[in-house]
Tab-separated table of C-alpha atoms in Angstrom:
chain	number	residue	atom	x	y	z
B	1	MET	CA	100.774	71.389	89.025
B	2	GLU	CA	96.942	71.599	89.941
B	3	GLU	CA	94.813	68.838	87.972
B	4	ILE	CA	91.860	69.133	85.825
B	5	THR	CA	89.100	68.207	87.264
B	6	ASN	CA	87.064	67.130	84.095
B	7	LYS	CA	87.236	64.407	81.607
B	8	THR	CA	89.245	66.580	79.256
B	9	HIS	CA	90.595	64.331	76.236
B	10	VAL	CA	93.420	66.089	73.481
B	11	LEU	CA	94.016	64.571	70.246
B	12	VAL	CA	97.514	65.598	69.276
B	13	LEU	CA	98.363	65.530	65.365
B	14	PRO	CA	102.717	66.020	64.429
B	15	PHE	CA	104.134	66.467	61.759
B	16	PRO	CA	105.878	63.117	60.896
B	17	VAL	CA	109.260	64.781	61.584
B	18	GLN	CA	111.389	64.664	65.020
B	19	GLY	CA	111.421	68.365	64.650
B	20	HIS	CA	108.211	68.280	65.117
B	21	ILE	CA	107.616	65.717	66.937
B	22	ASN	CA	109.707	66.488	70.011
B	23	PRO	CA	107.964	69.780	70.845
B	24	MET	CA	104.530	68.163	70.495
B	25	ILE	CA	105.062	65.454	72.954
B	26	GLN	CA	107.255	67.975	75.072
B	27	PHE	CA	103.851	70.122	75.194
B	28	SER	CA	101.677	66.553	75.812
B	29	LYS	CA	103.708	65.924	78.816
B	30	ARG	CA	102.881	69.117	80.408
B	31	LEU	CA	98.738	68.276	79.660
B	32	VAL	CA	99.323	64.716	81.291
B	33	ALA	CA	100.466	66.658	84.761
B	34	ARG	CA	97.892	68.701	84.324
B	35	GLY	CA	95.495	65.327	84.883
B	36	VAL	CA	94.378	65.719	81.279
B	37	LYS	CA	94.526	62.508	79.370
B	38	VAL	CA	96.270	62.907	76.027
B	39	THR	CA	96.615	60.868	72.664
B	40	LEU	CA	98.946	61.274	70.061
B	41	LEU	CA	98.231	60.131	66.522
B	42	THR	CA	101.613	59.325	64.435
B	43	ILE	CA	102.178	57.346	61.252
B	44	TYR	CA	103.805	53.646	61.954
B	45	SER	CA	107.075	54.192	61.396
B	46	ILE	CA	107.422	56.672	64.216
B	47	GLY	CA	105.075	55.258	66.166
B	48	LYS	CA	106.643	51.945	67.278
B	49	ASN	CA	110.314	53.471	67.478
B	50	LEU	CA	108.295	56.093	70.897
B	51	PRO	CA	108.692	54.527	73.953
B	52	LYS	CA	105.122	53.573	74.985
B	53	GLU	CA	105.975	51.936	78.194
B	54	SER	CA	107.649	55.632	79.517
B	55	SER	CA	105.105	57.686	79.134
B	56	SER	CA	101.683	58.252	79.964
B	57	ILE	CA	100.439	59.760	76.684
B	58	ASN	CA	99.197	57.220	74.913
B	59	ILE	CA	99.780	56.612	71.686
B	60	VAL	CA	97.790	55.827	68.248
B	61	SER	CA	99.252	55.045	65.120
B	62	PHE	CA	97.358	55.325	61.554
B	63	PRO	CA	96.786	51.979	60.048
B	64	TYR	CA	99.696	50.321	58.325
B	65	ASP	CA	100.396	52.174	54.953
B	66	GLU	CA	102.791	51.560	52.662
B	67	SER	CA	106.180	53.752	53.738
B	68	ALA	CA	105.269	57.637	52.467
B	69	PRO	CA	106.878	57.858	49.165
B	70	ASP	CA	110.697	59.603	49.063
B	71	ASN	CA	109.195	62.051	46.456
B	72	THR	CA	108.696	65.215	49.116
B	73	ASP	CA	104.963	66.444	46.811
B	74	LYS	CA	103.619	62.344	47.283
B	75	SER	CA	104.519	62.591	50.736
B	76	LEU	CA	102.985	65.361	51.928
B	77	GLU	CA	99.912	64.287	49.699
B	78	TRP	CA	100.275	60.805	51.367
B	79	PHE	CA	100.407	61.976	54.730
B	80	SER	CA	97.590	64.358	54.486
B	81	THR	CA	94.721	61.724	52.358
B	82	LEU	CA	96.684	58.617	55.825
B	83	VAL	CA	94.519	61.534	58.183
B	84	SER	CA	92.094	62.084	56.357
B	85	LYS	CA	91.180	58.409	55.689
B	86	ASN	CA	91.195	57.636	59.340
B	87	LEU	CA	90.767	60.354	61.980
B	88	GLY	CA	87.134	60.305	61.776
B	89	ALA	CA	86.836	56.504	62.606
B	90	ILE	CA	89.997	56.694	65.277
B	91	VAL	CA	88.087	59.983	66.864
B	92	ALA	CA	84.662	57.832	67.315
B	93	LYS	CA	86.236	55.349	68.763
B	94	LEU	CA	88.201	57.794	71.552
B	95	SER	CA	84.920	59.098	72.387
B	96	ASP	CA	82.794	56.455	72.937
B	97	THR	CA	84.884	56.452	76.417
B	98	GLU	CA	84.677	58.452	79.834
B	99	TYR	CA	86.888	61.036	77.917
B	100	PRO	CA	85.675	61.650	74.276
B	101	VAL	CA	88.029	63.747	72.380
B	102	LYS	CA	87.100	68.078	72.661
B	103	VAL	CA	90.302	69.281	70.680
B	104	LEU	CA	92.317	68.276	67.957
B	105	VAL	CA	96.019	69.570	68.560
B	106	PHE	CA	97.567	69.939	64.890
B	107	ASP	CA	100.891	71.108	63.782
B	108	SER	CA	100.884	74.158	61.639
B	109	PHE	CA	102.249	72.053	58.756
B	110	ALA	CA	99.069	70.232	58.622
B	111	SER	CA	96.537	73.281	58.060
B	112	TRP	CA	94.009	71.114	56.382
B	113	ALA	CA	93.605	69.235	59.737
B	114	ILE	CA	91.598	72.236	61.270
B	115	ASP	CA	88.392	71.754	58.483
B	116	LEU	CA	88.985	68.014	59.886
B	117	ALA	CA	88.591	69.166	63.300
B	118	HIS	CA	85.687	71.069	62.598
B	119	GLN	CA	83.525	68.520	60.892
B	120	LEU	CA	84.203	65.998	63.317
B	121	GLY	CA	83.051	68.374	66.211
B	122	LEU	CA	86.004	69.346	67.659
B	123	LYS	CA	87.985	72.877	68.350
B	124	GLY	CA	91.200	72.518	66.529
B	125	ALA	CA	94.333	74.301	67.721
B	126	ALA	CA	97.186	74.580	65.316
B	127	PHE	CA	100.778	74.256	66.783
B	128	PHE	CA	103.713	76.182	65.865
B	129	THR	CA	107.335	74.739	65.871
B	130	GLN	CA	109.018	77.478	64.656
B	131	SER	CA	109.032	81.464	66.176
B	132	CYS	CA	106.296	83.927	66.411
B	133	SER	CA	109.038	85.930	64.480
B	134	LEU	CA	109.072	83.243	61.220
B	135	SER	CA	105.044	83.387	61.530
B	136	ALA	CA	105.105	87.244	60.962
B	137	ILE	CA	107.162	87.078	58.087
B	138	TYR	CA	105.355	84.657	56.138
B	139	TYR	CA	101.821	86.822	57.320
B	140	HIS	CA	103.580	89.615	55.223
B	141	MET	CA	104.713	88.433	52.381
B	142	ASP	CA	101.868	85.247	51.538
B	143	PRO	CA	103.189	85.850	48.157
B	144	GLU	CA	98.927	85.571	47.287
B	145	THR	CA	98.279	88.568	49.070
B	146	SER	CA	101.711	90.386	49.758
B	147	GLU	CA	102.444	93.647	47.890
B	148	ILE	CA	106.118	93.878	49.799
B	149	PRO	CA	108.708	94.620	47.955
B	150	LEU	CA	112.171	92.462	47.483
B	151	ASP	CA	113.998	95.377	45.570
B	152	GLY	CA	115.181	97.348	48.516
B	153	SER	CA	118.116	96.721	50.335
B	154	VAL	CA	116.073	95.912	53.727
B	155	VAL	CA	112.173	94.973	54.402
B	156	SER	CA	109.941	96.665	57.261
B	157	LEU	CA	107.632	94.605	58.148
B	158	PRO	CA	105.591	95.489	61.657
B	159	SER	CA	106.716	94.590	65.193
B	160	LEU	CA	109.882	93.004	63.763
B	161	PRO	CA	113.461	94.957	63.642
B	162	LEU	CA	114.409	95.990	59.887
B	163	LEU	CA	115.629	92.918	57.366
B	164	GLU	CA	118.277	92.414	54.928
B	165	LYS	CA	117.556	89.691	52.358
B	166	GLU	CA	120.072	87.695	53.970
B	167	ASP	CA	118.121	87.849	56.982
B	168	LEU	CA	114.871	86.108	55.613
B	169	PRO	CA	113.383	82.667	55.254
B	170	THR	CA	114.717	81.168	51.988
B	171	PHE	CA	111.395	80.598	50.738
B	172	ILE	CA	110.461	84.245	50.553
B	173	TYR	CA	113.359	84.864	47.641
B	174	GLU	CA	114.234	81.516	46.198
B	175	THR	CA	110.454	80.695	44.734
B	176	ASP	CA	111.498	77.900	42.264
B	177	SER	CA	113.399	75.912	45.019
B	178	TYR	CA	111.186	72.877	46.806
B	179	PRO	CA	108.058	74.378	45.365
B	180	ALA	CA	106.177	71.694	47.763
B	181	LEU	CA	108.003	72.500	50.848
B	182	ARG	CA	106.982	76.252	50.275
B	183	ALA	CA	103.723	75.764	49.660
B	184	LEU	CA	103.480	74.229	53.059
B	185	VAL	CA	105.212	77.080	54.775
B	186	PHE	CA	102.508	79.419	53.248
B	187	SER	CA	99.376	77.356	54.002
B	188	GLN	CA	100.239	77.760	57.561
B	189	ASN	CA	98.808	81.463	57.158
B	190	ASN	CA	95.180	79.414	56.789
B	191	ASN	CA	95.749	78.639	60.198
B	192	PHE	CA	95.399	82.322	61.628
B	193	LYS	CA	91.991	82.237	59.433
B	194	LYS	CA	90.546	79.025	60.709
B	195	ALA	CA	92.580	77.620	64.013
B	196	ASP	CA	90.380	78.175	67.164
B	197	TRP	CA	93.778	78.904	69.199
B	198	LEU	CA	97.370	79.175	67.925
B	199	PHE	CA	100.447	77.723	69.986
B	200	PHE	CA	103.874	79.020	69.192
B	201	ASN	CA	106.627	76.506	71.028
B	202	THR	CA	108.538	80.562	72.298
B	203	PHE	CA	107.723	82.762	75.380
B	204	ASP	CA	106.451	85.969	75.987
B	205	ALA	CA	109.241	88.105	76.897
B	206	LEU	CA	111.679	86.285	74.032
B	207	GLU	CA	109.215	88.170	70.960
B	208	LYS	CA	107.152	90.310	72.623
B	209	GLU	CA	107.026	93.406	69.890
B	210	VAL	CA	105.520	90.322	67.970
B	211	VAL	CA	103.362	88.220	70.551
B	212	ASP	CA	101.404	91.397	70.921
B	213	TRP	CA	101.145	91.765	67.393
B	214	ILE	CA	99.558	88.587	66.896
B	215	LYS	CA	97.610	88.961	69.576
B	216	SER	CA	96.200	91.655	68.760
B	217	LYS	CA	95.021	89.681	65.288
B	218	CYS	CA	93.820	86.316	66.757
B	219	SER	CA	94.454	83.860	69.804
B	220	ILE	CA	97.370	83.082	70.296
B	221	LYS	CA	99.171	81.191	73.108
B	222	THR	CA	103.024	80.726	74.304
B	223	ILE	CA	103.374	77.627	75.771
B	224	GLY	CA	107.321	77.326	75.348
B	225	PRO	CA	109.945	76.340	75.348
B	226	THR	CA	109.352	72.831	74.623
B	227	ILE	CA	112.142	71.274	76.090
B	228	PRO	CA	112.335	68.358	78.831
B	229	SER	CA	111.139	69.825	82.138
B	230	MET	CA	114.499	68.925	84.407
B	231	TYR	CA	116.215	71.126	81.855
B	232	LEU	CA	114.183	74.071	82.944
B	233	ASP	CA	111.923	74.292	85.643
B	234	LYS	CA	112.433	70.435	86.993
B	235	ARG	CA	108.521	70.423	88.056
B	236	LEU	CA	107.961	67.326	86.172
B	237	LYS	CA	110.550	64.815	87.414
B	238	GLU	CA	110.678	62.490	84.962
B	239	ASP	CA	111.025	64.830	81.902
B	240	ARG	CA	114.665	64.233	81.547
B	241	GLU	CA	114.630	63.318	77.762
B	242	TYR	CA	112.702	63.967	74.005
B	243	GLY	CA	110.339	61.364	73.292
B	244	LEU	CA	111.976	60.685	69.853
B	245	SER	CA	114.833	59.848	68.619
B	246	LEU	CA	115.596	58.293	65.079
B	247	PHE	CA	119.475	58.770	65.913
B	248	LYS	CA	121.427	56.310	68.360
B	249	PRO	CA	123.685	58.981	70.176
B	250	ASN	CA	126.807	58.421	71.481
B	251	ASP	CA	126.259	59.005	75.220
B	252	GLU	CA	128.683	57.237	77.315
B	253	ILE	CA	131.854	58.024	74.790
B	254	CYS	CA	130.354	62.319	74.795
B	255	MET	CA	130.203	62.790	77.952
B	256	ASN	CA	133.179	60.808	79.226
B	257	TRP	CA	135.150	63.162	76.800
B	258	LEU	CA	133.710	66.281	78.208
B	259	ASN	CA	134.463	64.974	81.598
B	260	SER	CA	137.903	65.444	81.137
B	261	ARG	CA	137.812	69.039	79.673
B	262	GLU	CA	138.166	72.162	81.288
B	263	ILE	CA	135.227	74.293	81.921
B	264	GLY	CA	134.133	76.604	78.875
B	265	SER	CA	136.535	74.830	76.581
B	266	VAL	CA	134.441	73.190	74.427
B	267	VAL	CA	132.834	74.402	70.887
B	268	TYR	CA	129.850	71.936	70.672
B	269	VAL	CA	128.944	71.969	66.864
B	270	SER	CA	125.991	70.237	65.092
B	271	PHE	CA	123.762	70.971	62.143
B	272	GLY	CA	121.004	68.822	63.335
B	273	SER	CA	119.714	66.015	61.395
B	274	LEU	CA	118.537	67.291	58.239
B	275	ALA	CA	121.211	69.785	57.370
B	276	SER	CA	123.684	68.470	54.445
B	277	LEU	CA	127.119	70.672	54.097
B	278	GLY	CA	129.393	70.514	50.729
B	279	GLU	CA	132.108	68.794	50.587
B	280	GLN	CA	134.203	72.086	50.134
B	281	GLN	CA	132.364	74.039	53.387
B	282	MET	CA	133.009	70.537	55.360
B	283	GLU	CA	136.775	70.778	54.896
B	284	GLU	CA	136.380	74.632	55.234
B	285	LEU	CA	134.405	74.019	58.388
B	286	ALA	CA	137.348	71.345	59.761
B	287	THR	CA	140.181	73.393	59.085
B	288	GLY	CA	138.774	76.120	60.805
B	289	LEU	CA	138.386	74.620	64.126
B	290	MET	CA	141.109	72.743	64.371
B	291	THR	CA	142.686	76.651	63.298
B	292	SER	CA	140.732	77.753	65.885
B	293	ASN	CA	142.999	75.858	68.785
B	294	CYS	CA	140.233	75.189	70.933
B	295	TYR	CA	138.710	72.090	71.879
B	296	PHE	CA	135.586	70.605	70.065
B	297	LEU	CA	132.693	68.147	69.530
B	298	TRP	CA	131.263	67.831	66.536
B	299	VAL	CA	128.579	65.837	65.370
B	300	VAL	CA	128.705	65.025	61.684
B	301	ARG	CA	125.805	62.371	60.817
B	302	ALA	CA	126.750	58.862	59.239
B	303	THR	CA	126.259	59.843	55.880
B	304	GLU	CA	128.240	63.140	55.785
B	305	GLU	CA	131.117	61.251	56.985
B	306	ASN	CA	132.407	61.004	53.667
B	307	LYS	CA	132.828	64.717	53.296
B	308	LEU	CA	135.145	65.070	55.999
B	309	PRO	CA	138.786	66.051	54.684
B	310	GLU	CA	141.311	62.994	54.280
B	311	GLU	CA	143.379	62.248	57.787
B	312	PHE	CA	141.203	64.976	59.873
B	313	MET	CA	139.971	62.191	62.178
B	314	SER	CA	143.411	61.694	62.811
B	315	LYS	CA	144.460	65.368	62.901
B	316	ALA	CA	141.874	65.943	65.014
B	317	LYS	CA	142.266	63.600	68.192
B	318	GLU	CA	144.413	65.961	69.962
B	319	LYS	CA	141.593	68.588	69.912
B	320	GLY	CA	138.132	66.871	69.031
B	321	LEU	CA	136.360	64.278	69.041
B	322	VAL	CA	133.859	63.310	66.230
B	323	VAL	CA	130.934	61.431	66.721
B	324	ASN	CA	127.494	60.292	64.436
B	325	TRP	CA	124.727	61.785	67.431
B	326	CYS	CA	124.918	63.365	70.469
B	327	PRO	CA	122.474	63.784	73.710
B	328	GLN	CA	122.372	67.238	72.792
B	329	LEU	CA	120.623	68.865	75.827
B	330	ASP	CA	123.050	66.981	78.105
B	331	VAL	CA	126.218	68.178	76.173
B	332	LEU	CA	124.609	71.756	76.025
B	333	ALA	CA	124.439	71.942	79.969
B	334	HIS	CA	127.202	70.164	80.578
B	335	ARG	CA	129.992	72.576	82.412
B	336	ALA	CA	132.650	72.382	79.643
B	337	VAL	CA	130.548	73.646	76.724
B	338	GLY	CA	131.598	77.104	76.053
B	339	CYS	CA	130.025	77.528	72.987
B	340	PHE	CA	127.244	75.992	70.110
B	341	PHE	CA	128.216	76.538	66.282
B	342	THR	CA	124.802	75.988	65.433
B	343	HIS	CA	123.294	76.142	61.575
B	344	CYS	CA	120.251	78.075	63.803
B	345	GLY	CA	117.803	75.407	63.846
B	346	TRP	CA	114.484	76.568	66.080
B	347	ASN	CA	114.954	73.681	68.237
B	348	SER	CA	118.469	73.859	68.464
B	349	THR	CA	118.252	77.811	69.406
B	350	LEU	CA	115.563	77.376	72.208
B	351	GLU	CA	117.691	74.879	73.994
B	352	ALA	CA	120.783	76.831	73.481
B	353	LEU	CA	118.946	79.954	74.996
B	354	SER	CA	116.607	77.616	77.891
B	355	LEU	CA	120.436	76.305	79.067
B	356	GLY	CA	122.330	79.847	78.615
B	357	VAL	CA	124.902	78.825	75.817
B	358	PRO	CA	126.099	81.451	73.770
B	359	MET	CA	126.035	80.684	69.837
B	360	VAL	CA	127.618	80.754	66.257
B	361	ALA	CA	125.116	81.002	63.856
B	362	MET	CA	125.324	79.468	60.669
B	363	PRO	CA	122.198	79.708	58.741
B	364	HIS	CA	121.499	77.334	55.541
B	365	TRP	CA	118.223	77.612	54.492
B	366	SER	CA	114.403	77.830	55.890
B	367	ASP	CA	113.687	79.318	58.895
B	368	GLN	CA	117.535	79.721	60.033
B	369	PRO	CA	118.825	82.986	58.497
B	370	PRO	CA	116.070	84.748	60.606
B	371	ASN	CA	116.782	82.730	63.835
B	372	ALA	CA	120.452	83.751	63.316
B	373	LYS	CA	119.201	87.319	62.338
B	374	PHE	CA	117.697	87.769	66.533
B	375	ILE	CA	120.264	85.275	68.213
B	376	SER	CA	122.935	88.420	66.734
B	377	ASP	CA	121.141	91.330	66.512
B	378	VAL	CA	118.042	91.104	69.049
B	379	TRP	CA	119.136	88.556	72.025
B	380	GLN	CA	122.635	89.562	71.328
B	381	THR	CA	123.592	85.790	72.189
B	382	GLY	CA	125.489	84.691	69.550
B	383	ILE	CA	127.531	86.089	66.434
B	384	ARG	CA	126.597	85.446	62.664
B	385	VAL	CA	129.641	83.882	60.299
B	386	LYS	CA	129.403	85.566	57.459
B	387	ALA	CA	129.757	83.854	53.894
B	388	GLY	CA	132.178	84.181	51.063
B	389	GLU	CA	130.257	85.286	47.212
B	390	ASN	CA	130.495	82.078	46.779
B	391	GLY	CA	128.102	80.686	49.436
B	392	VAL	CA	131.313	79.216	51.408
B	393	VAL	CA	132.525	79.894	55.293
B	394	SER	CA	136.090	80.092	55.198
B	395	ARG	CA	137.952	79.206	57.358
B	396	ASP	CA	139.572	81.687	58.761
B	397	GLU	CA	135.908	83.336	59.481
B	398	ILE	CA	135.459	80.721	61.054
B	399	ALA	CA	138.071	80.022	63.522
B	400	ARG	CA	138.004	84.177	64.163
B	401	SER	CA	134.059	84.134	65.328
B	402	ILE	CA	134.761	81.131	67.314
B	403	ARG	CA	137.695	83.090	69.509
B	404	GLU	CA	135.155	85.891	69.285
B	405	VAL	CA	132.942	84.269	71.122
B	406	MET	CA	135.112	81.546	73.614
B	407	GLU	CA	138.291	83.856	73.976
B	408	GLU	CA	137.845	87.626	73.922
B	409	ASP	CA	135.965	90.345	75.537
B	410	LYS	CA	132.020	90.049	73.189
B	411	GLY	CA	132.469	86.640	74.208
B	412	VAL	CA	131.903	87.401	78.346
B	413	MET	CA	128.777	90.081	77.139
B	414	LEU	CA	127.435	86.943	75.057
B	415	LYS	CA	127.098	84.723	77.933
B	416	GLU	CA	125.363	87.187	80.147
B	417	ASN	CA	122.847	87.467	77.758
B	418	ALA	CA	122.796	83.940	77.373
B	419	ILE	CA	122.476	83.119	81.339
B	420	LYS	CA	119.784	86.091	81.410
B	421	TRP	CA	117.777	84.404	78.751
B	422	LYS	CA	118.068	81.019	80.877
B	423	LYS	CA	116.356	82.872	83.568
B	424	LEU	CA	113.560	84.074	81.473
B	425	ALA	CA	113.298	80.680	79.839
B	426	LYS	CA	113.176	79.025	83.438
B	427	GLU	CA	109.970	81.493	84.487
B	428	ALA	CA	107.786	81.285	81.198
B	429	VAL	CA	107.187	77.575	81.878
B	430	ASP	CA	107.705	77.127	86.303
B	431	GLY	CA	104.622	77.970	88.233
B	432	GLY	CA	102.595	81.353	87.344
B	433	GLY	CA	105.238	81.599	84.192
B	434	SER	CA	103.566	83.533	80.862
B	435	SER	CA	103.973	79.950	79.160
B	436	ASP	CA	102.169	77.986	82.578
B	437	LYS	CA	99.814	80.775	82.406
B	438	ASN	CA	98.632	80.207	78.373
B	439	ILE	CA	98.662	76.802	78.806
B	440	GLU	CA	96.233	77.134	81.787
B	441	GLU	CA	93.949	79.439	80.432
B	442	PHE	CA	93.175	76.823	77.091
B	443	LEU	CA	92.127	73.780	79.214
B	444	SER	CA	90.011	76.639	81.512
B	445	ASN	CA	88.076	76.947	77.965
B	446	LEU	CA	87.507	73.490	76.998
């Protein structure tokens, strides 16, 4: 990569959640590789867990404050107040060097940060850790401006496929659930009006129609997939893992177990760091995995273990391995893995696409339903399970879906499509690819 010769300094402000921090750290690594000085701002509890010695990214934690409140409304307000109170002093201190700060790259959830940036004389770039398609849905269906009714069977939006209710993000129709989070996701629309740039963790080929539509409205740059370089283009030799993991993975156990399995014989099951299944759904999933007759590696967080059926662990020993956490990229890249049974979080979706792994999609809430829609119907790299009237996916549906991806003719087509997207993801970040060019263009305008 060609180094930027001017003394460029970029300030990066992620939302303090692992799934938001890691994509922004990966983007920061791409900037550092071009000779850019990057300072990442975060809260004290996150900063102390980031490996400072292994990265050339400068980490600055906000002055220690009491822990964020458990209440969602109060914690969002707490973070906003903490940043607003301290950002000016941090920028002033950093600007009194040979590398003065020129731009603030902030998480799109922190849409209020653009006003702070402009007040401090900085340019502001909103970083979306979600798909362009999801952002377009929120843009078109903003409750303050939208006149699109939800009483029909489908919703038709510019540049997007026809969407049924089950394909929409839950914040569209669950208006009384998580009001603070719902307000937060729609507040991202302010970035379309105020931000100097919009960065998206995606790539042009993956969402071409919606990317083109947004480009017609504002300055958008796709800069993804933001996964460690050694799993994609291999241009950053030291970039082998994300910068933050708040869970300790069972690396050796997972990899040794996978090494003993045949090529494409294992179903990898994970629902990310936040999703929580009910006891009935856990029982159906456990039984479905067993009756699929496939090997499975299942990540069950320690807080979720009590929901497993009695005697399941002993019964599963011949076919499965259950761990609290695992090195997901290494698992998805392993030759033994033939399918990813996923909640369809955007990071997990991008990782599967980038590593050529077909999916069984079982979305729960937030952005996961539209991600599942694209996985099954647009990119055609997986199938989506169908829930019953009670909202629970049955054991028979789970087993059938796994077998369809792992054993039947459709699985061959899904695998071929997954490999195609793997190639396109690599091309996007490789030298001269769309995402690579977008980063270069951004830096040339600083």
